[in-house]
Short mmCIF file of C-alpha atoms and ligand atoms in Angstrom, two decimals:
data_model
loop_
_atom_site.label_atom_id
_atom_site.label_comp_id
_atom_site.label_asym_id
_atom_site.label_seq_id
_atom_site.Cartn_x
_atom_site.Cartn_y
_atom_site.Cartn_z
CA MET A 1 63.49 133.40 103.83
CA GLN A 2 63.18 134.05 100.10
CA LYS A 3 64.47 131.38 97.83
CA VAL A 4 66.95 132.88 95.28
CA ILE A 5 69.01 131.62 92.29
CA ILE A 6 72.02 133.87 91.72
CA ASP A 7 72.78 133.87 87.94
CA CYS A 8 76.21 135.33 87.46
CA ASP A 9 79.59 135.50 85.80
CA PRO A 10 82.13 135.72 88.58
CA GLY A 11 83.72 138.28 88.30
CA ILE A 12 85.03 140.35 91.26
CA ASP A 13 81.82 142.25 92.15
CA ASP A 14 79.66 138.98 91.54
CA SER A 15 81.85 137.46 94.21
CA LEU A 16 81.00 140.25 96.68
CA ALA A 17 77.29 139.90 95.80
CA ILE A 18 77.38 136.14 96.55
CA MET A 19 79.25 136.85 99.83
CA LEU A 20 76.34 139.39 100.76
CA ALA A 21 73.65 136.99 99.83
CA LEU A 22 75.21 134.14 101.86
CA LYS A 23 75.44 136.33 104.92
CA SER A 24 71.76 137.58 104.58
CA PRO A 25 69.32 135.65 106.73
CA GLU A 26 66.39 136.87 104.49
CA ILE A 27 67.82 134.79 101.53
CA GLU A 28 68.25 131.16 100.91
CA VAL A 29 70.63 130.71 97.86
CA VAL A 30 69.22 127.56 96.32
CA GLY A 31 71.70 127.60 93.44
CA ILE A 32 74.32 129.57 91.55
CA THR A 33 74.08 129.39 87.77
CA ILE A 34 76.99 130.52 85.77
CA VAL A 35 76.76 132.32 82.37
CA ALA A 36 79.71 133.46 80.22
CA GLY A 37 80.38 137.13 80.77
CA ASN A 38 83.14 138.66 82.72
CA SER A 39 84.94 135.30 82.63
CA PRO A 40 84.30 132.15 80.47
CA ALA A 41 81.60 129.93 81.88
CA GLU A 42 84.03 127.33 83.32
CA MET A 43 86.28 129.78 84.84
CA GLY A 44 83.15 131.40 86.44
CA PHE A 45 82.27 128.05 87.76
CA ARG A 46 85.66 127.57 89.34
CA ASN A 47 85.50 131.10 90.87
CA ALA A 48 82.07 130.42 92.22
CA LYS A 49 83.46 127.51 94.04
CA LYS A 50 86.53 129.44 95.36
CA ILE A 51 84.07 132.03 96.88
CA LEU A 52 81.79 129.25 98.36
CA SER A 53 84.90 127.49 99.77
CA PHE A 54 85.94 130.65 101.58
CA MET A 55 82.47 131.16 102.93
CA GLY A 56 82.27 127.59 104.09
CA ARG A 57 79.35 126.99 101.84
CA LEU A 58 80.35 124.28 99.40
CA ASP A 59 76.82 122.84 99.98
CA VAL A 60 75.32 125.36 97.58
CA PRO A 61 75.09 123.82 94.04
CA VAL A 62 76.67 125.60 91.00
CA TYR A 63 75.57 124.87 87.48
CA ILE A 64 77.11 126.03 84.20
CA GLY A 65 75.01 127.59 81.74
CA ALA A 66 75.57 129.35 78.32
CA GLN A 67 79.25 129.47 76.95
CA LYS A 68 78.46 132.33 74.58
CA PRO A 69 75.82 135.03 73.80
CA ARG A 70 72.70 134.23 71.88
CA VAL A 71 74.00 135.75 68.62
CA ARG A 72 77.05 137.88 69.07
CA ASP A 73 80.50 136.54 69.48
CA TYR A 74 81.60 136.26 72.97
CA ILE A 75 83.92 138.91 74.37
CA ASN A 76 85.19 138.36 77.93
CA ALA A 77 85.76 141.06 80.49
CA LEU A 78 89.09 139.70 81.85
CA ASP A 79 90.70 143.20 81.03
CA THR A 80 88.43 144.50 83.97
CA HIS A 81 88.44 141.41 86.28
CA GLY A 82 91.93 139.95 85.74
CA GLU A 83 93.18 137.04 83.80
CA ASP A 84 91.64 134.57 86.36
CA GLY A 85 88.45 136.69 86.65
CA LEU A 86 89.02 137.22 90.24
CA GLY A 87 91.38 140.12 90.22
CA GLU A 88 94.52 138.06 89.58
CA SER A 89 94.15 136.76 93.14
CA PHE A 90 95.17 133.39 91.77
CA LEU A 91 93.28 131.62 94.67
CA PRO A 92 93.80 127.92 94.40
CA ASP A 93 91.02 125.82 92.72
CA VAL A 94 88.69 123.84 95.09
CA PRO A 95 89.80 120.32 94.82
CA ASP A 96 87.45 117.46 93.57
CA GLN A 97 84.94 119.87 91.96
CA ASP A 98 82.78 117.87 89.51
CA ILE A 99 81.08 119.81 87.03
CA PRO A 100 77.27 118.81 87.27
CA SER A 101 75.77 117.18 84.20
CA LYS A 102 72.58 119.24 84.81
CA THR A 103 72.82 122.54 83.14
CA ALA A 104 72.06 125.94 84.51
CA VAL A 105 68.91 126.11 82.47
CA GLU A 106 67.80 122.53 83.43
CA PHE A 107 68.23 123.42 87.02
CA MET A 108 66.24 126.78 86.59
CA SER A 109 63.48 124.89 84.73
CA GLU A 110 62.98 122.23 87.58
CA ILE A 111 63.23 124.70 90.51
CA LEU A 112 61.25 127.80 89.25
CA LYS A 113 58.08 125.88 88.67
CA SER A 114 57.21 125.95 92.30
CA GLY A 115 56.65 129.81 91.89
CA ASP A 116 58.44 130.77 94.93
CA VAL A 117 61.91 131.11 93.66
CA SER A 118 63.31 134.57 92.62
CA VAL A 119 66.26 135.24 90.41
CA ILE A 120 68.97 137.81 90.90
CA ALA A 121 70.79 138.17 87.52
CA LEU A 122 74.33 139.64 87.73
CA GLY A 123 75.57 138.86 84.30
CA PRO A 124 74.39 138.78 80.65
CA LEU A 125 70.85 137.47 80.38
CA THR A 126 71.67 134.49 78.19
CA ASN A 127 70.61 131.69 80.69
CA LEU A 128 67.21 133.31 81.04
CA ALA A 129 66.86 133.69 77.18
CA GLU A 130 67.58 130.05 76.87
CA LEU A 131 64.88 129.32 79.42
CA ILE A 132 62.40 131.34 77.62
CA ASP A 133 63.06 129.12 74.46
CA THR A 134 62.93 125.73 76.44
CA ASP A 135 60.45 126.35 79.18
CA LEU A 136 58.58 129.65 79.08
CA ALA A 137 56.25 128.48 82.00
CA ALA A 138 59.32 128.20 84.20
CA PHE A 139 60.53 131.66 83.13
CA LEU A 140 57.13 133.18 83.84
CA SER A 141 57.10 131.54 87.43
CA ILE A 142 60.06 133.63 88.56
CA LYS A 143 58.81 135.25 91.68
CA ARG A 144 60.98 138.26 91.39
CA LEU A 145 63.48 139.13 88.78
CA VAL A 146 66.26 141.67 89.67
CA SER A 147 68.98 142.32 87.02
CA MET A 148 72.11 144.16 87.35
CA GLY A 149 72.33 145.78 83.97
CA GLY A 150 71.53 148.70 81.75
CA ASN A 151 71.47 152.38 82.38
CA PHE A 152 68.96 155.04 81.88
CA ARG A 153 70.25 158.67 82.57
CA SER A 154 73.91 157.52 83.14
CA HIS A 155 76.38 156.89 80.34
CA GLY A 156 77.53 153.28 79.61
CA ASN A 157 80.56 151.56 80.59
CA CYS A 158 81.12 149.70 77.32
CA SER A 159 80.07 152.29 74.79
CA PRO A 160 78.64 155.79 75.24
CA VAL A 161 75.30 154.32 75.88
CA ALA A 162 75.59 150.75 76.88
CA GLU A 163 76.28 148.72 80.07
CA TYR A 164 78.43 145.48 79.91
CA ASN A 165 75.76 142.82 80.89
CA TYR A 166 73.23 143.92 78.24
CA TRP A 167 75.93 145.02 75.64
CA GLU A 168 77.62 141.55 75.85
CA ASP A 169 74.39 139.79 74.90
CA PRO A 170 71.82 142.30 73.81
CA ASP A 171 69.68 139.75 71.97
CA SER A 172 69.04 137.68 75.20
CA ALA A 173 68.30 140.86 77.16
CA ALA A 174 65.98 142.11 74.47
CA LEU A 175 64.15 138.76 74.56
CA VAL A 176 63.83 138.89 78.29
CA TYR A 177 62.41 142.40 78.36
CA ASP A 178 60.09 141.70 75.32
CA THR A 179 58.82 138.47 76.88
CA LEU A 180 58.09 140.20 80.14
CA TYR A 181 56.20 142.87 78.35
CA GLU A 182 54.13 140.40 76.35
CA ASN A 183 53.23 138.49 79.63
CA HIS A 184 52.54 141.63 81.76
CA LYS A 185 55.56 140.98 84.09
CA LYS A 186 58.33 143.17 85.29
CA ILE A 187 62.03 143.08 85.72
CA GLU A 188 63.88 145.24 88.26
CA MET A 189 66.80 147.14 86.49
CA VAL A 190 69.64 147.87 88.81
CA GLY A 191 71.64 149.82 86.35
CA LEU A 192 74.74 152.14 86.22
CA ASP A 193 72.48 155.11 87.30
CA VAL A 194 72.64 153.64 90.84
CA THR A 195 75.52 151.13 90.79
CA ARG A 196 78.02 153.89 89.75
CA GLU A 197 77.33 155.50 93.22
CA ILE A 198 78.63 152.35 95.11
CA VAL A 199 82.42 152.93 95.15
CA LEU A 200 84.54 150.81 97.37
CA THR A 201 87.24 153.25 98.41
CA PRO A 202 90.68 152.52 99.96
CA GLU A 203 89.25 154.02 103.20
CA ILE A 204 86.24 151.62 103.42
CA LEU A 205 88.49 148.83 102.62
CA GLY A 206 91.00 149.87 105.36
CA LYS A 207 88.01 149.70 107.83
CA MET A 208 86.97 146.37 106.64
CA LYS A 209 90.46 144.93 107.13
CA GLU A 210 90.91 146.69 110.53
CA ALA A 211 87.55 145.09 111.75
CA ASN A 212 88.03 141.67 110.15
CA PRO A 213 91.51 141.24 108.84
CA LYS A 214 90.51 137.68 107.25
CA VAL A 215 87.57 138.97 105.33
CA GLY A 216 89.03 142.53 104.56
CA GLY A 217 92.27 140.90 103.48
CA PHE A 218 90.34 138.46 101.24
CA ILE A 219 88.35 141.32 99.67
CA GLU A 220 91.63 143.34 99.10
CA LYS A 221 93.04 140.42 97.27
CA ILE A 222 90.26 140.13 94.83
CA THR A 223 89.65 143.86 94.30
CA TYR A 224 93.22 145.09 93.97
CA PHE A 225 93.10 144.69 90.22
CA TYR A 226 89.70 146.35 89.99
CA PHE A 227 91.06 149.47 91.87
CA LYS A 228 93.94 149.73 89.41
CA PHE A 229 91.51 149.33 86.49
CA HIS A 230 89.24 152.05 87.67
CA TRP A 231 92.03 154.43 88.26
CA GLU A 232 93.54 153.76 84.78
CA TRP A 233 90.21 154.05 82.76
CA GLU A 234 87.82 156.33 84.90
CA HIS A 235 90.19 158.16 87.25
CA ILE A 236 88.21 156.93 90.25
CA ARG A 237 89.97 156.34 93.56
CA GLY A 238 88.45 153.06 94.45
CA CYS A 239 86.28 150.60 92.49
CA VAL A 240 82.60 150.54 91.53
CA ILE A 241 81.12 147.38 92.85
CA ASN A 242 77.83 146.92 90.80
CA ASP A 243 76.53 143.51 91.58
CA PRO A 244 76.10 143.72 95.57
CA LEU A 245 73.58 146.47 95.00
CA ALA A 246 71.15 144.14 93.27
CA VAL A 247 71.38 141.72 96.24
CA ALA A 248 70.92 144.51 98.76
CA GLN A 249 67.85 145.99 96.85
CA PHE A 250 66.39 142.43 96.81
CA ILE A 251 66.67 142.23 100.55
CA ASP A 252 65.68 145.84 101.36
CA PRO A 253 63.47 147.51 98.78
CA ASP A 254 64.09 150.89 100.45
CA ILE A 255 67.66 151.06 99.19
CA LEU A 256 66.73 152.09 95.62
CA ASN A 257 64.00 154.29 94.17
CA GLY A 258 62.90 154.74 90.57
CA LEU A 259 60.27 154.75 88.04
CA GLU A 260 58.22 152.15 86.06
CA ALA A 261 58.53 152.26 82.35
CA PHE A 262 58.25 150.35 79.06
CA THR A 263 61.89 149.37 78.40
CA GLN A 264 63.51 147.84 75.29
CA ILE A 265 67.14 146.62 74.62
CA GLU A 266 68.66 147.72 71.41
CA THR A 267 70.24 144.82 69.40
CA GLY A 268 72.16 146.52 66.74
CA GLY A 269 73.97 149.51 65.31
CA ILE A 270 75.84 152.09 67.20
CA SER A 271 73.70 151.78 70.29
CA ILE A 272 73.88 148.01 70.53
CA GLY A 273 73.08 147.01 74.24
CA GLN A 274 71.49 150.27 75.24
CA SER A 275 68.51 149.94 77.50
CA VAL A 276 65.93 152.27 75.94
CA VAL A 277 63.52 153.42 78.77
CA ASP A 278 60.37 155.08 77.57
CA SER A 279 59.91 157.20 80.82
CA MET A 280 57.78 159.81 78.94
CA GLY A 281 55.37 157.19 77.69
CA PHE A 282 55.88 157.91 73.96
CA TYR A 283 54.73 154.42 73.01
CA ARG A 284 51.82 154.31 75.28
CA LYS A 285 52.87 150.82 76.41
CA ASP A 286 52.45 149.23 79.83
CA SER A 287 55.66 149.13 81.78
CA ASN A 288 57.81 145.89 81.88
CA ALA A 289 60.59 147.35 84.19
CA VAL A 290 61.16 149.14 87.30
CA ILE A 291 64.13 151.37 86.55
CA TYR A 292 66.17 152.50 89.60
CA THR A 293 67.49 156.00 89.38
CA GLU A 294 68.20 156.86 93.22
CA VAL A 295 70.23 155.01 95.79
CA ASP A 296 70.66 155.40 99.60
CA LYS A 297 74.30 154.80 99.76
CA GLN A 298 74.43 154.91 103.56
CA LYS A 299 71.86 152.09 103.72
CA PHE A 300 73.70 150.10 101.27
CA TRP A 301 77.03 150.34 103.10
CA ASP A 302 75.48 149.85 106.49
CA MET A 303 74.04 146.55 105.28
CA PHE A 304 77.21 145.44 103.31
CA LEU A 305 79.63 146.21 106.06
CA LYS A 306 77.65 144.87 109.01
CA ARG A 307 77.06 141.69 107.19
CA ILE A 308 80.57 141.12 105.36
CA ILE A 309 82.58 142.14 108.38
CA LYS A 310 80.71 139.90 110.76
CA LEU A 311 81.72 136.85 108.64
C1 BDR B 1 78.48 144.50 85.13
O1 BDR B 1 79.49 143.98 84.39
C2 BDR B 1 80.49 143.32 85.04
O2 BDR B 1 81.73 143.85 84.75
C3 BDR B 1 80.10 143.42 86.45
O3 BDR B 1 80.16 142.09 87.12
C4 BDR B 1 78.63 143.85 86.52
O4 BDR B 1 77.82 142.72 86.51
C5 BDR B 1 78.63 146.10 85.19
O5 BDR B 1 78.50 146.63 84.00
CA1 CA B 2 78.57 140.53 87.03
#
């Protein structure tokens, strides 16, 4: 079992990723840390609790982290995720939920030092940047760092060239990538090149509901808004579920394929938030990232459906 911290901003697809992680015997979720992103941090905290409650896993601790990006003003993505951040499902809050006094970064700092804990980051990288500031040794002890974010050959989803998680807090993303480079470490970038391929269609949802009405119904409730959003904005019949792919790749490294390259994140100007991948080696710098470019969709769906439907 691999120990994992899920750093996230739930978020519809973050919630699906948490569900997949909790149903995966290869993973022990030692904690969920929340960052301001899709939803403001306290809303993300309440949403994580709602998902844990549905999964019967309120034993997993949740910590609140950064309330805003490192430099930029905070812009939420409730237009995409609904006013409650969970697709306007308006699930009731879990009663008696205390906000822990320990912060997300304090928790990371404590637990990462062991060297056997990995991080799957599904939101802006603000918490990790704060960890670099406060406890570099803990950051460098992360066993494996998988981040849903960025894009290489694919276009962006917030601007022509930038993906939301890196666009929301480009300064933190840049610090994370630069620090990894300076310390000869790597991040795995699960970006839009591969996540765009993961479309939850009405047909797949229908099958899920048929096989497991409770779980399928729950997923329908939280994704309905996402379906509408994708149709209005991208004319996609179904919704792209980005975050579960990062969890799936963590579990089975054969799901994605890609290349290694020196990568930087742009922090200003018209391409703010863009992940600039030096795949041709212009800078002659060692790689600090594995950039995924190909996805075995069948493998992903086999894993996701088998595990989620069997809830
Ligand atoms: C990313 O941004 C959020 O909307 C999703 O949760 C995902 O992490 C995709 O760009
Ligand atoms: Ca997310």
